[in-house]
C-alpha cells in the first residue's frame, strides 16, 4: 500500500504545532512552538494573547515542519487540524490555516477532536497498540475514561464533574507559590516530600471524577498553615489524586473486560502517576503511555488521529468551523 502522509496542525491552547506523520504512526517532523513563557507572567493562558501568537507563529512553524520532514507540499495526502475543544480564537487560527492549505494544495481536510488526538499519541509510541483498549485522558482541560472500541468509535465511561485534573494541579501550584504551569513543578517538588498529610475524602461514586474538593482542601491547608511543608503537601496531593485515578480506571477496565490501559494528555507526563500505573503490570495489565513530548499538546498526535479519520473518509469541506466545546464522537 502507498504511504499516506498527513500534515497535522494544532492550535487549541498555547502551543502552535505542525507535524508531518507517515501512515499515522511514524513522525517525520513535529515542531512545537510553546507560548508558556509569554503566559507565565499572567499565571495562566490569556486567550487573546494566545490567538495573536498563533497567527504570528503558524507560517514559520509549518515551513520548519516541512523542512524537517524533507518532503514537498505535493507529497502530502491529507491535512488534519484540531477544530475543538479549546479556545475559540486559538482554534480558528489553525482551522483557517488548514483550510487555506487544503484549498491551495487541493488536498482533503480532516477535522480532529483534540482529545482524540491525545489518545492517538499512543499509536506513535506503541506501534503494536490497536483498539480495543481503555484510555485515561488526563490533561489541563479534560479528565475522561474512554473505551476505545475502534480507531474512531469511542464511549466515555467517566469524566470530571468539575475541575480537570491538570487544572487542579495548576491551581494548587499557583496558590502555594510554585508558578505556572503547575503540573511539572508539583511533580518535581513532590519527590522531596512524603505522603503524610491526611486529606478529606472528596471523591464521588461511579466512574466520574471530582477534583475541586481536593483542590480546595489543599489550598485551605496552605492558607491555615502557611508554614506547612510544600513538598509534603505536593506528595500527599499527588498520592490522593493518583489513588482516585487508579480506582476508577481499574473499575472501568473490569466493566469493559480489558487488561489494556493507555494514558494520555499532559498530566500523563507526571512521573508518580506513570509509575503507579506501570506497577499494575505486575497484576497482568498492559500499560501504554506516550513519550513525554507527545503527552502535552503537539501536532503529531493530531496527524495520527487525522490519518485514521482520513482512512474512514471522514473529511470536511471549507465550511469547517472551530467548536470550542466539541465532545468526543
Ligand atoms: O494536554 P495538555 O498539554 O493541554 C490540554 O489539552 O489541556 O496538558 C496541560 C496540563 C497542564 O495542566 C500541566 O500542568 C499538566 O498538563 N502537566 C503535568 C505535568 N506536565 C504537564 N501535570 C502533572 N505532572 C506533570 N509532569
Ligand atoms: Zn491537550
XYZ file of C-alpha atoms and ligand atoms in Angstrom:
356
model
C 0.000 0.000 0.000
C 1.143 3.536 -0.794
C 2.424 5.564 2.179
C -0.047 8.144 3.465
C 1.476 11.452 4.548
C -0.552 13.604 6.951
C 0.223 17.198 7.829
C -1.178 17.905 11.318
C -1.972 21.341 12.760
C -2.647 22.051 16.452
C -3.553 25.460 17.940
C -6.226 24.781 20.573
C -4.484 26.417 23.524
C -0.967 27.809 23.959
C 1.101 25.631 21.618
C 1.355 26.325 17.886
C 2.371 22.994 16.433
C 2.674 21.493 12.961
C 3.802 17.920 12.245
C 4.264 15.523 9.360
C 3.383 11.896 10.096
C 3.673 8.850 7.809
C 0.957 6.177 7.955
C -0.386 7.550 11.235
C 2.494 6.222 13.311
C 5.850 7.474 12.054
C 6.765 11.080 12.933
C 8.775 12.796 10.173
C 8.653 16.151 11.971
C 6.862 17.671 14.961
C 7.513 21.376 15.566
C 6.068 22.769 18.803
C 6.188 26.500 19.427
C 5.163 26.894 23.077
C 3.818 30.175 24.436
C 4.345 29.141 28.075
C 6.948 31.864 28.660
C 4.519 34.515 27.354
C 1.605 33.419 29.582
C 3.734 32.612 32.648
C 3.632 36.171 33.973
C -0.198 36.141 33.923
C -0.392 32.855 35.886
C -2.338 31.148 33.084
C -3.234 31.288 29.379
C -4.689 34.634 28.182
C -6.924 33.682 25.199
C -6.482 36.883 23.144
C -2.699 36.786 23.506
C -2.710 33.091 22.570
C -4.616 33.775 19.307
C -2.274 36.586 18.271
C 0.787 34.456 18.909
C -0.663 31.574 16.897
C -1.162 33.969 13.960
C 2.445 35.140 14.238
C 3.902 31.634 14.511
C 1.870 29.375 12.261
C 3.552 30.042 8.893
C 7.108 29.655 10.157
C 6.211 26.574 12.228
C 4.667 25.000 9.105
C 7.732 25.819 6.993
C 10.020 24.281 9.604
C 7.861 21.137 9.835
C 8.074 20.724 6.045
C 11.848 21.276 6.044
C 12.449 18.791 8.862
C 10.248 16.176 7.204
C 12.173 16.621 3.929
C 9.020 16.423 1.817
C 7.358 18.667 -0.764
C 3.821 20.023 -0.455
C 2.649 17.722 -3.267
C 3.720 14.694 -1.158
C 1.006 15.477 1.415
C -2.091 13.255 1.220
C -4.264 14.997 3.789
C -4.313 17.926 6.173
C -5.558 17.278 9.709
C -6.374 20.074 12.123
C -7.760 20.390 15.629
C -11.224 22.018 15.442
C -12.157 21.614 19.136
C -12.350 21.562 22.075
C -10.245 24.570 23.021
C -10.114 28.365 22.957
C -12.195 29.566 20.023
C -9.817 32.300 18.832
C -6.828 29.960 19.096
C -8.609 27.106 17.290
C -9.693 29.415 14.467
C -6.084 30.192 13.572
C -5.240 26.521 12.958
C -8.574 25.759 11.269
C -8.284 28.745 8.907
C -4.676 27.935 8.040
C -5.571 24.276 7.394
C -8.480 25.300 5.177
C -6.191 27.627 3.214
C -3.651 24.859 2.667
C -6.329 22.348 1.762
C -7.762 24.744 -0.864
C -4.397 25.815 -2.278
C -2.982 22.270 -2.480
C -6.297 20.609 -3.363
C -5.833 18.038 -0.567
C -8.543 16.663 1.736
C -9.088 18.262 5.131
C -9.647 16.017 8.179
C -11.097 17.638 11.303
C -9.679 16.225 14.545
C -11.045 16.317 18.082
C -8.178 17.404 20.349
C -8.971 14.736 22.979
C -8.976 12.003 20.325
C -5.594 13.411 19.287
C -4.235 12.903 22.805
C -5.441 9.284 22.680
C -3.808 8.754 19.252
C -0.406 9.883 20.633
C -0.205 6.320 21.964
C -0.234 4.891 18.422
C 3.003 6.736 17.685
C 4.864 5.496 20.759
C 3.406 1.961 20.670
C 3.462 0.676 17.094
C 1.680 -2.520 18.189
C -1.230 -0.837 20.011
C -4.608 -1.369 18.408
C -8.166 -0.926 19.675
C -9.997 -2.050 21.714
C -8.482 -0.637 24.901
C -9.245 1.699 27.784
C -7.740 5.187 27.815
C -7.445 7.578 30.745
C -7.172 11.077 29.274
C -5.776 13.466 31.871
C -4.925 16.989 30.753
C -5.266 20.656 31.609
C -8.791 20.795 30.241
C -10.036 17.193 30.392
C -10.341 14.123 32.578
C -12.021 11.265 30.721
C -12.119 7.499 30.918
C -12.739 6.383 27.352
C -13.451 2.960 25.891
C -11.615 2.982 22.548
C -13.742 0.485 20.655
C -12.168 1.248 17.303
C -9.955 3.981 15.800
C -12.936 6.310 15.560
C -15.524 4.728 17.817
C -15.366 5.893 21.430
C -17.509 5.589 24.520
C -16.983 7.859 27.504
C -17.244 5.781 30.680
C -16.448 8.561 33.162
C -15.466 12.213 33.235
C -14.873 15.028 35.667
C -17.894 16.818 37.053
C -15.919 19.962 37.887
C -12.194 20.735 37.503
C -9.985 18.831 35.091
C -7.101 17.167 36.918
C -4.471 19.427 35.258
C -6.485 22.467 36.320
C -6.313 21.212 39.924
C -2.524 20.743 39.637
C -2.147 24.249 38.163
C -4.385 25.967 40.750
C -2.741 24.240 43.734
C 0.702 25.164 42.385
C -0.295 28.783 41.844
C -1.724 29.214 45.361
C 1.266 27.619 47.103
C 3.599 29.811 45.037
C 5.144 27.373 42.555
C 4.067 29.272 39.412
C 2.618 28.203 36.046
C 2.242 25.580 34.643
C 1.986 23.862 37.981
C 1.916 20.201 36.956
C 5.645 19.762 36.248
C 6.534 21.871 39.320
C 4.404 19.748 41.666
C 5.847 16.609 40.033
C 9.395 17.778 40.878
C 8.767 19.072 44.397
C 6.678 16.044 45.434
C 9.754 13.828 45.026
C 11.294 15.605 48.036
C 8.227 15.172 50.253
C 6.319 12.391 51.950
C 2.660 11.481 51.587
C 1.977 12.042 55.294
C -0.689 14.756 55.239
C -4.140 13.419 55.945
C -6.712 14.637 53.429
C -10.521 14.534 53.493
C -12.252 12.064 51.181
C -13.791 14.189 48.427
C -14.173 11.774 45.529
C -17.502 10.519 44.250
C -19.041 7.116 43.490
C -19.168 5.633 39.988
C -16.658 6.276 37.216
C -16.907 10.082 37.190
C -14.277 12.280 38.849
C -14.363 15.388 41.025
C -11.184 17.345 41.749
C -12.467 20.689 43.024
C -12.936 19.399 46.608
C -9.392 18.095 46.978
C -8.008 21.233 45.320
C -9.865 23.413 47.851
C -8.782 21.176 50.752
C -5.102 21.563 49.797
C -5.449 25.330 49.312
C -7.201 25.669 52.711
C -4.460 23.675 54.447
C -1.886 26.040 52.973
C -3.852 29.159 53.981
C -4.458 27.925 57.552
C -0.815 26.979 57.988
C 1.479 28.896 55.587
C 4.496 27.105 57.112
C 3.201 23.689 56.088
C 5.853 21.710 54.206
C 5.096 22.297 50.495
C 6.864 19.152 49.343
C 4.728 17.032 51.703
C 1.628 18.866 50.505
C 2.521 18.127 46.856
C 3.333 14.468 47.592
C 0.082 13.977 49.535
C -1.958 15.702 46.793
C -0.332 13.553 44.089
C -0.961 10.344 46.043
C -4.587 11.306 46.657
C -5.419 12.052 43.009
C -3.451 9.031 41.762
C -5.404 6.702 44.063
C -8.640 8.106 42.623
C -7.382 7.664 39.028
C -6.271 4.082 39.714
C -9.509 3.154 41.448
C -11.788 4.469 38.691
C -9.576 3.115 35.896
C -9.451 -0.405 37.340
C -13.228 -0.485 37.782
C -13.689 0.759 34.197
C -11.263 -1.918 32.914
C -13.257 -4.536 34.779
C -16.510 -3.208 33.310
C -15.328 -3.438 29.691
C -13.248 -6.565 30.378
C -9.889 -5.322 29.135
C -6.364 -5.507 30.504
C -5.065 -2.878 28.031
C -4.872 0.563 29.651
C -3.426 3.651 27.936
C -2.685 7.037 29.494
C -2.901 10.285 27.526
C -2.752 14.075 27.992
C -0.344 16.464 29.689
C -0.827 15.067 33.193
C 0.170 11.590 31.987
C 3.720 13.011 31.879
C 3.594 13.003 35.701
C 6.279 10.610 36.930
C 4.428 9.470 40.078
C 1.182 8.745 38.197
C 3.079 6.861 35.471
C 4.940 4.717 37.971
C 1.767 3.760 39.826
C 0.171 2.698 36.546
C 3.310 0.832 35.425
C 3.140 -1.063 38.758
C -0.184 -2.522 37.546
C 1.777 -4.607 35.027
C 2.627 -6.924 37.944
C -1.111 -7.653 38.158
C -1.304 -8.604 34.463
C -2.328 -5.264 32.955
C -0.623 -3.939 29.838
C 0.106 -0.234 30.316
C 0.712 2.219 27.434
C 1.701 5.884 27.634
C 3.110 8.340 25.097
C 6.676 9.601 25.368
C 6.687 12.924 27.330
C 6.814 15.246 24.281
C 3.698 13.531 22.896
C 1.783 13.815 26.223
C 1.405 17.595 26.123
C -0.100 19.426 23.150
C 1.551 18.653 19.807
C 0.530 18.249 16.164
C 1.954 14.735 15.645
C -0.903 13.325 17.731
C -3.392 15.341 15.624
C -1.890 13.914 12.425
C -2.064 10.382 13.897
C -5.747 10.772 14.712
C -6.389 12.519 11.372
C -4.836 9.610 9.492
C -7.465 7.203 10.835
C -10.250 9.714 10.070
C -8.851 10.043 6.538
C -8.908 6.253 6.086
C -12.554 6.344 7.173
C -13.269 9.089 4.582
C -14.304 11.446 7.360
C -13.228 14.680 5.697
C -14.586 18.230 5.925
C -15.177 20.962 3.379
C -14.236 24.626 3.637
C -17.264 25.404 5.834
C -15.445 23.682 8.748
C -15.638 25.850 11.863
C -13.980 25.735 15.292
C -16.147 24.135 18.010
C -14.812 25.234 21.433
C -16.895 22.715 23.424
C -16.633 19.798 20.972
C -17.439 16.396 22.506
C -15.837 13.058 21.681
C -17.579 11.212 18.796
O -2.519 18.087 27.359
P -2.069 19.427 27.747
O -0.781 19.946 27.178
O -3.155 20.507 27.428
C -4.541 20.286 27.453
O -5.075 19.719 26.469
O -5.149 20.643 28.483
O -1.997 19.429 29.333
C -1.520 20.507 30.056
C -1.624 20.146 31.518
C -1.318 21.313 32.461
O -2.333 21.381 33.435
C 0.012 20.903 33.076
O 0.191 21.409 34.394
C -0.107 19.393 33.078
O -0.709 19.095 31.838
N 1.178 18.708 33.191
C 1.531 17.953 34.261
C 2.860 17.521 34.039
N 3.266 18.007 32.823
C 2.219 18.730 32.322
N 0.832 17.642 35.370
C 1.457 16.883 36.286
N 2.727 16.441 36.160
C 3.470 16.719 35.059
N 4.720 16.270 34.935
Zn -4.237 18.925 25.146
